[in-house]
Amino acid sequence: MKYLALVTRASNKGEGGVLTLTSLAHNVAPLHLKKGILFLGMLAAGFFFGEA
Protein backbone atom coordinates (compact mmCIF):
# COMPACT_ATOMS: atom_id res chain seq x y z
CA MET A 1 0.00 0.00 0.00
CA LYS A 2 2.88 2.38 0.76
CA TYR A 3 4.35 1.72 -2.70
CA LEU A 4 1.04 2.57 -4.34
CA ALA A 5 0.78 5.82 -2.38
CA LEU A 6 4.36 6.75 -3.27
CA VAL A 7 3.94 6.01 -6.97
CA THR A 8 0.63 7.80 -7.35
CA ARG A 9 1.80 10.88 -5.43
CA ALA A 10 5.07 11.27 -7.33
CA SER A 11 4.74 14.40 -9.38
CA ASN A 12 6.89 15.95 -12.05
CA LYS A 13 5.17 19.20 -13.06
CA GLY A 14 1.73 17.59 -12.93
CA GLU A 15 2.70 14.23 -14.35
CA GLY A 16 2.68 11.15 -12.14
CA GLY A 17 3.19 7.41 -12.15
CA VAL A 18 5.91 4.81 -12.42
CA LEU A 19 7.81 6.52 -15.22
CA THR A 20 7.80 9.84 -13.36
CA LEU A 21 9.06 8.18 -10.19
CA THR A 22 11.81 6.52 -12.22
CA SER A 23 12.75 9.84 -13.81
CA LEU A 24 12.89 11.65 -10.47
CA ALA A 25 14.96 8.88 -8.87
CA HIS A 26 17.29 8.74 -11.87
CA ASN A 27 17.96 12.48 -11.64
CA VAL A 28 19.11 12.37 -8.00
CA ALA A 29 20.81 8.96 -7.93
CA PRO A 30 24.56 8.50 -7.77
CA LEU A 31 26.20 7.54 -11.06
CA HIS A 32 26.75 3.89 -10.11
CA LEU A 33 22.99 3.36 -9.41
CA LYS A 34 21.51 5.02 -12.49
CA LYS A 35 21.47 1.91 -14.68
CA GLY A 36 19.80 -0.14 -11.95
CA ILE A 37 17.14 2.49 -11.37
CA LEU A 38 16.45 2.71 -15.08
CA PHE A 39 16.16 -1.09 -15.30
CA LEU A 40 13.76 -1.29 -12.35
CA GLY A 41 11.65 1.54 -13.75
CA MET A 42 11.38 -0.15 -17.12
CA LEU A 43 10.51 -3.44 -15.43
CA ALA A 44 7.79 -1.78 -13.34
CA ALA A 45 6.37 -0.01 -16.41
CA GLY A 46 6.37 -3.32 -18.29
CA PHE A 47 4.46 -5.02 -15.48
CA PHE A 48 2.01 -2.13 -15.37
CA PHE A 49 1.31 -2.17 -19.10
CA GLY A 50 1.30 -5.95 -19.24
CA GLU A 51 -1.42 -6.06 -16.62
CA ALA A 52 -3.63 -3.51 -18.37
PDB file of N, CA, C and O in Angstrom:
ATOM      1  N   MET A   1       0.827  -1.190   0.000  1.00  0.00           N
ATOM      2  CA  MET A   1       0.000   0.000   0.000  1.00  0.00           C
ATOM      3  C   MET A   1       0.873   1.256   0.000  1.00  0.00           C
ATOM      4  O   MET A   1       0.524   2.236  -0.641  1.00  0.00           O
ATOM      5  N   LYS A   2       1.987   1.218   0.729  1.00  0.00           N
ATOM      6  CA  LYS A   2       2.880   2.379   0.759  1.00  0.00           C
ATOM      7  C   LYS A   2       3.470   2.635  -0.629  1.00  0.00           C
ATOM      8  O   LYS A   2       3.615   3.778  -1.038  1.00  0.00           O
ATOM      9  N   TYR A   3       3.806   1.566  -1.356  1.00  0.00           N
ATOM     10  CA  TYR A   3       4.354   1.717  -2.705  1.00  0.00           C
ATOM     11  C   TYR A   3       3.337   2.400  -3.603  1.00  0.00           C
ATOM     12  O   TYR A   3       3.663   3.314  -4.351  1.00  0.00           O
ATOM     13  N   LEU A   4       2.091   1.985  -3.515  1.00  0.00           N
ATOM     14  CA  LEU A   4       1.044   2.573  -4.335  1.00  0.00           C
ATOM     15  C   LEU A   4       0.882   4.063  -4.027  1.00  0.00           C
ATOM     16  O   LEU A   4       0.765   4.880  -4.932  1.00  0.00           O
ATOM     17  N   ALA A   5       0.902   4.405  -2.758  1.00  0.00           N
ATOM     18  CA  ALA A   5       0.779   5.816  -2.377  1.00  0.00           C
ATOM     19  C   ALA A   5       1.978   6.616  -2.884  1.00  0.00           C
ATOM     20  O   ALA A   5       1.818   7.741  -3.363  1.00  0.00           O
ATOM     21  N   LEU A   6       3.152   6.058  -2.809  1.00  0.00           N
ATOM     22  CA  LEU A   6       4.357   6.754  -3.271  1.00  0.00           C
ATOM     23  C   LEU A   6       4.328   6.948  -4.783  1.00  0.00           C
ATOM     24  O   LEU A   6       4.604   8.041  -5.276  1.00  0.00           O
ATOM     25  N   VAL A   7       3.951   5.930  -5.508  1.00  0.00           N
ATOM     26  CA  VAL A   7       3.940   6.008  -6.972  1.00  0.00           C
ATOM     27  C   VAL A   7       2.870   6.971  -7.463  1.00  0.00           C
ATOM     28  O   VAL A   7       3.108   7.765  -8.367  1.00  0.00           O
ATOM     29  N   THR A   8       1.698   6.932  -6.869  1.00  0.00           N
ATOM     30  CA  THR A   8       0.626   7.801  -7.350  1.00  0.00           C
ATOM     31  C   THR A   8       0.806   9.249  -6.931  1.00  0.00           C
ATOM     32  O   THR A   8       0.275  10.146  -7.572  1.00  0.00           O
ATOM     33  N   ARG A   9       1.572   9.506  -5.875  1.00  0.00           N
ATOM     34  CA  ARG A   9       1.798  10.880  -5.430  1.00  0.00           C
ATOM     35  C   ARG A   9       3.040  11.502  -6.044  1.00  0.00           C
ATOM     36  O   ARG A   9       3.245  12.705  -5.931  1.00  0.00           O
ATOM     37  N   ALA A  10       3.876  10.720  -6.671  1.00  0.00           N
ATOM     38  CA  ALA A  10       5.066  11.269  -7.325  1.00  0.00           C
ATOM     39  C   ALA A  10       4.617  12.220  -8.421  1.00  0.00           C
ATOM     40  O   ALA A  10       3.765  11.891  -9.229  1.00  0.00           O
ATOM     41  N   SER A  11       5.183  13.403  -8.417  1.00  0.00           N
ATOM     42  CA  SER A  11       4.740  14.405  -9.377  1.00  0.00           C
ATOM     43  C   SER A  11       5.941  15.086 -10.007  1.00  0.00           C
ATOM     44  O   SER A  11       6.886  15.451  -9.328  1.00  0.00           O
ATOM     45  N   ASN A  12       5.877  15.231 -11.302  1.00  0.00           N
ATOM     46  CA  ASN A  12       6.893  15.950 -12.050  1.00  0.00           C
ATOM     47  C   ASN A  12       6.169  16.963 -12.921  1.00  0.00           C
ATOM     48  O   ASN A  12       5.815  16.666 -14.057  1.00  0.00           O
ATOM     49  N   LYS A  13       5.909  18.130 -12.356  1.00  0.00           N
ATOM     50  CA  LYS A  13       5.172  19.196 -13.056  1.00  0.00           C
ATOM     51  C   LYS A  13       3.799  18.716 -13.512  1.00  0.00           C
ATOM     52  O   LYS A  13       3.406  18.906 -14.657  1.00  0.00           O
ATOM     53  N   GLY A  14       3.083  18.038 -12.629  1.00  0.00           N
ATOM     54  CA  GLY A  14       1.728  17.592 -12.927  1.00  0.00           C
ATOM     55  C   GLY A  14       1.627  16.186 -13.467  1.00  0.00           C
ATOM     56  O   GLY A  14       0.539  15.636 -13.546  1.00  0.00           O
ATOM     57  N   GLU A  15       2.723  15.592 -13.851  1.00  0.00           N
ATOM     58  CA  GLU A  15       2.696  14.226 -14.354  1.00  0.00           C
ATOM     59  C   GLU A  15       3.029  13.280 -13.213  1.00  0.00           C
ATOM     60  O   GLU A  15       3.818  13.601 -12.341  1.00  0.00           O
ATOM     61  N   GLY A  16       2.431  12.105 -13.213  1.00  0.00           N
ATOM     62  CA  GLY A  16       2.677  11.154 -12.145  1.00  0.00           C
ATOM     63  C   GLY A  16       2.787   9.741 -12.663  1.00  0.00           C
ATOM     64  O   GLY A  16       2.564   9.481 -13.843  1.00  0.00           O
ATOM     65  N   GLY A  17       3.152   8.814 -11.793  1.00  0.00           N
ATOM     66  CA  GLY A  17       3.192   7.407 -12.146  1.00  0.00           C
ATOM     67  C   GLY A  17       4.575   6.802 -12.050  1.00  0.00           C
ATOM     68  O   GLY A  17       5.520   7.422 -11.550  1.00  0.00           O
ATOM     69  N   VAL A  18       4.672   5.578 -12.522  1.00  0.00           N
ATOM     70  CA  VAL A  18       5.907   4.808 -12.416  1.00  0.00           C
ATOM     71  C   VAL A  18       7.047   5.461 -13.202  1.00  0.00           C
ATOM     72  O   VAL A  18       8.170   5.555 -12.716  1.00  0.00           O
ATOM     73  N   LEU A  19       6.757   5.923 -14.403  1.00  0.00           N
ATOM     74  CA  LEU A  19       7.807   6.521 -15.219  1.00  0.00           C
ATOM     75  C   LEU A  19       8.302   7.836 -14.624  1.00  0.00           C
ATOM     76  O   LEU A  19       9.493   8.149 -14.692  1.00  0.00           O
ATOM     77  N   THR A  20       7.397   8.595 -14.013  1.00  0.00           N
ATOM     78  CA  THR A  20       7.803   9.839 -13.360  1.00  0.00           C
ATOM     79  C   THR A  20       8.664   9.543 -12.144  1.00  0.00           C
ATOM     80  O   THR A  20       9.674  10.207 -11.921  1.00  0.00           O
ATOM     81  N   LEU A  21       8.270   8.564 -11.348  1.00  0.00           N
ATOM     82  CA  LEU A  21       9.058   8.181 -10.185  1.00  0.00           C
ATOM     83  C   LEU A  21      10.448   7.725 -10.612  1.00  0.00           C
ATOM     84  O   LEU A  21      11.452   8.080  -9.996  1.00  0.00           O
ATOM     85  N   THR A  22      10.524   6.968 -11.697  1.00  0.00           N
ATOM     86  CA  THR A  22      11.810   6.523 -12.218  1.00  0.00           C
ATOM     87  C   THR A  22      12.654   7.712 -12.665  1.00  0.00           C
ATOM     88  O   THR A  22      13.851   7.786 -12.361  1.00  0.00           O
ATOM     89  N   SER A  23      12.041   8.653 -13.345  1.00  0.00           N
ATOM     90  CA  SER A  23      12.755   9.839 -13.812  1.00  0.00           C
ATOM     91  C   SER A  23      13.288  10.667 -12.645  1.00  0.00           C
ATOM     92  O   SER A  23      14.439  11.108 -12.665  1.00  0.00           O
ATOM     93  N   LEU A  24      12.461  10.872 -11.632  1.00  0.00           N
ATOM     94  CA  LEU A  24      12.894  11.650 -10.474  1.00  0.00           C
ATOM     95  C   LEU A  24      14.033  10.945  -9.726  1.00  0.00           C
ATOM     96  O   LEU A  24      14.992  11.585  -9.301  1.00  0.00           O
ATOM     97  N   ALA A  25      13.905   9.634  -9.559  1.00  0.00           N
ATOM     98  CA  ALA A  25      14.956   8.879  -8.866  1.00  0.00           C
ATOM     99  C   ALA A  25      16.239   8.865  -9.684  1.00  0.00           C
ATOM    100  O   ALA A  25      17.337   8.956  -9.133  1.00  0.00           O
ATOM    101  N   HIS A  26      16.125   8.761 -10.990  1.00  0.00           N
ATOM    102  CA  HIS A  26      17.291   8.736 -11.872  1.00  0.00           C
ATOM    103  C   HIS A  26      18.052  10.059 -11.806  1.00  0.00           C
ATOM    104  O   HIS A  26      19.279  10.084 -11.873  1.00  0.00           O
ATOM    105  N   ASN A  27      17.323  11.159 -11.681  1.00  0.00           N
ATOM    106  CA  ASN A  27      17.962  12.477 -11.639  1.00  0.00           C
ATOM    107  C   ASN A  27      18.781  12.712 -10.380  1.00  0.00           C
ATOM    108  O   ASN A  27      19.767  13.442 -10.419  1.00  0.00           O
ATOM    109  N   VAL A  28      18.401  12.108  -9.267  1.00  0.00           N
ATOM    110  CA  VAL A  28      19.106  12.366  -8.001  1.00  0.00           C
ATOM    111  C   VAL A  28      20.021  11.220  -7.574  1.00  0.00           C
ATOM    112  O   VAL A  28      20.737  11.348  -6.590  1.00  0.00           O
ATOM    113  N   ALA A  29      20.017  10.128  -8.312  1.00  0.00           N
ATOM    114  CA  ALA A  29      20.806   8.956  -7.927  1.00  0.00           C
ATOM    115  C   ALA A  29      22.283   9.150  -8.244  1.00  0.00           C
ATOM    116  O   ALA A  29      22.639   9.855  -9.186  1.00  0.00           O
ATOM    117  N   PRO A  30      23.134   8.500  -7.441  1.00  0.00           N
ATOM    118  CA  PRO A  30      24.563   8.503  -7.774  1.00  0.00           C
ATOM    119  C   PRO A  30      24.796   7.770  -9.098  1.00  0.00           C
ATOM    120  O   PRO A  30      23.983   6.960  -9.526  1.00  0.00           O
ATOM    121  N   LEU A  31      25.896   8.071  -9.726  1.00  0.00           N
ATOM    122  CA  LEU A  31      26.202   7.542 -11.059  1.00  0.00           C
ATOM    123  C   LEU A  31      26.167   6.014 -11.101  1.00  0.00           C
ATOM    124  O   LEU A  31      25.660   5.436 -12.057  1.00  0.00           O
ATOM    125  N   HIS A  32      26.673   5.357 -10.067  1.00  0.00           N
ATOM    126  CA  HIS A  32      26.746   3.894 -10.107  1.00  0.00           C
ATOM    127  C   HIS A  32      25.383   3.213  -9.935  1.00  0.00           C
ATOM    128  O   HIS A  32      25.262   2.023 -10.164  1.00  0.00           O
ATOM    129  N   LEU A  33      24.319   3.952  -9.571  1.00  0.00           N
ATOM    130  CA  LEU A  33      22.992   3.364  -9.406  1.00  0.00           C
ATOM    131  C   LEU A  33      22.030   3.693 -10.544  1.00  0.00           C
ATOM    132  O   LEU A  33      20.932   3.146 -10.606  1.00  0.00           O
ATOM    133  N   LYS A  34      22.429   4.557 -11.450  1.00  0.00           N
ATOM    134  CA  LYS A  34      21.515   5.023 -12.493  1.00  0.00           C
ATOM    135  C   LYS A  34      21.029   3.906 -13.411  1.00  0.00           C
ATOM    136  O   LYS A  34      19.858   3.852 -13.761  1.00  0.00           O
ATOM    137  N   LYS A  35      21.894   3.001 -13.799  1.00  0.00           N
ATOM    138  CA  LYS A  35      21.474   1.906 -14.685  1.00  0.00           C
ATOM    139  C   LYS A  35      20.479   0.988 -13.981  1.00  0.00           C
ATOM    140  O   LYS A  35      19.512   0.545 -14.584  1.00  0.00           O
ATOM    141  N   GLY A  36      20.714   0.717 -12.714  1.00  0.00           N
ATOM    142  CA  GLY A  36      19.803  -0.138 -11.952  1.00  0.00           C
ATOM    143  C   GLY A  36      18.437   0.496 -11.771  1.00  0.00           C
ATOM    144  O   GLY A  36      17.406  -0.173 -11.889  1.00  0.00           O
ATOM    145  N   ILE A  37      18.407   1.792 -11.515  1.00  0.00           N
ATOM    146  CA  ILE A  37      17.137   2.493 -11.368  1.00  0.00           C
ATOM    147  C   ILE A  37      16.380   2.494 -12.686  1.00  0.00           C
ATOM    148  O   ILE A  37      15.167   2.274 -12.722  1.00  0.00           O
ATOM    149  N   LEU A  38      17.088   2.724 -13.767  1.00  0.00           N
ATOM    150  CA  LEU A  38      16.446   2.707 -15.081  1.00  0.00           C
ATOM    151  C   LEU A  38      15.881   1.321 -15.389  1.00  0.00           C
ATOM    152  O   LEU A  38      14.753   1.201 -15.872  1.00  0.00           O
ATOM    153  N   PHE A  39      16.634   0.277 -15.072  1.00  0.00           N
ATOM    154  CA  PHE A  39      16.163  -1.085 -15.301  1.00  0.00           C
ATOM    155  C   PHE A  39      14.906  -1.382 -14.483  1.00  0.00           C
ATOM    156  O   PHE A  39      13.930  -1.914 -14.999  1.00  0.00           O
ATOM    157  N   LEU A  40      14.922  -1.026 -13.205  1.00  0.00           N
ATOM    158  CA  LEU A  40      13.763  -1.286 -12.352  1.00  0.00           C
ATOM    159  C   LEU A  40      12.545  -0.480 -12.797  1.00  0.00           C
ATOM    160  O   LEU A  40      11.417  -0.977 -12.744  1.00  0.00           O
ATOM    161  N   GLY A  41      12.759   0.745 -13.247  1.00  0.00           N
ATOM    162  CA  GLY A  41      11.649   1.544 -13.749  1.00  0.00           C
ATOM    163  C   GLY A  41      11.040   0.958 -15.005  1.00  0.00           C
ATOM    164  O   GLY A  41       9.815   0.931 -15.166  1.00  0.00           O
ATOM    165  N   MET A  42      11.884   0.473 -15.899  1.00  0.00           N
ATOM    166  CA  MET A  42      11.380  -0.153 -17.120  1.00  0.00           C
ATOM    167  C   MET A  42      10.650  -1.455 -16.804  1.00  0.00           C
ATOM    168  O   MET A  42       9.623  -1.765 -17.417  1.00  0.00           O
ATOM    169  N   LEU A  43      11.163  -2.194 -15.850  1.00  0.00           N
ATOM    170  CA  LEU A  43      10.512  -3.436 -15.434  1.00  0.00           C
ATOM    171  C   LEU A  43       9.141  -3.143 -14.827  1.00  0.00           C
ATOM    172  O   LEU A  43       8.147  -3.805 -15.156  1.00  0.00           O
ATOM    173  N   ALA A  44       9.066  -2.141 -13.948  1.00  0.00           N
ATOM    174  CA  ALA A  44       7.791  -1.777 -13.336  1.00  0.00           C
ATOM    175  C   ALA A  44       6.798  -1.290 -14.384  1.00  0.00           C
ATOM    176  O   ALA A  44       5.611  -1.648 -14.335  1.00  0.00           O
ATOM    177  N   ALA A  45       7.256  -0.493 -15.343  1.00  0.00           N
ATOM    178  CA  ALA A  45       6.367  -0.010 -16.408  1.00  0.00           C
ATOM    179  C   ALA A  45       5.890  -1.190 -17.260  1.00  0.00           C
ATOM    180  O   ALA A  45       4.720  -1.237 -17.667  1.00  0.00           O
ATOM    181  N   GLY A  46       6.764  -2.137 -17.531  1.00  0.00           N
ATOM    182  CA  GLY A  46       6.371  -3.317 -18.289  1.00  0.00           C
ATOM    183  C   GLY A  46       5.308  -4.142 -17.569  1.00  0.00           C
ATOM    184  O   GLY A  46       4.342  -4.594 -18.179  1.00  0.00           O
ATOM    185  N   PHE A  47       5.483  -4.306 -16.260  1.00  0.00           N
ATOM    186  CA  PHE A  47       4.463  -5.021 -15.482  1.00  0.00           C
ATOM    187  C   PHE A  47       3.145  -4.269 -15.497  1.00  0.00           C
ATOM    188  O   PHE A  47       2.077  -4.860 -15.609  1.00  0.00           O
ATOM    189  N   PHE A  48       3.220  -2.952 -15.380  1.00  0.00           N
ATOM    190  CA  PHE A  48       2.006  -2.133 -15.368  1.00  0.00           C
ATOM    191  C   PHE A  48       1.256  -2.250 -16.684  1.00  0.00           C
ATOM    192  O   PHE A  48       0.061  -2.481 -16.715  1.00  0.00           O
ATOM    193  N   PHE A  49       1.971  -2.098 -17.800  1.00  0.00           N
ATOM    194  CA  PHE A  49       1.312  -2.166 -19.103  1.00  0.00           C
ATOM    195  C   PHE A  49       0.914  -3.585 -19.466  1.00  0.00           C
ATOM    196  O   PHE A  49      -0.062  -3.799 -20.191  1.00  0.00           O
ATOM    197  N   GLY A  50       1.652  -4.562 -18.977  1.00  0.00           N
ATOM    198  CA  GLY A  50       1.298  -5.950 -19.241  1.00  0.00           C
ATOM    199  C   GLY A  50       0.028  -6.370 -18.519  1.00  0.00           C
ATOM    200  O   GLY A  50      -0.705  -7.244 -18.972  1.00  0.00           O
ATOM    201  N   GLU A  51      -0.235  -5.741 -17.392  1.00  0.00           N
ATOM    202  CA  GLU A  51      -1.420  -6.064 -16.618  1.00  0.00           C
ATOM    203  C   GLU A  51      -2.667  -5.402 -17.183  1.00  0.00           C
ATOM    204  O   GLU A  51      -3.775  -5.881 -16.987  1.00  0.00           O
ATOM    205  N   ALA A  52      -2.483  -4.288 -17.873  1.00  0.00           N
ATOM    206  CA  ALA A  52      -3.635  -3.506 -18.370  1.00  0.00           C
ATOM    207  C   ALA A  52      -4.333  -4.174 -19.513  1.00  0.00           C
ATOM    208  O   ALA A  52      -4.051  -5.020 -20.193  1.00  0.00           O
TER     209      ALA A  52
END
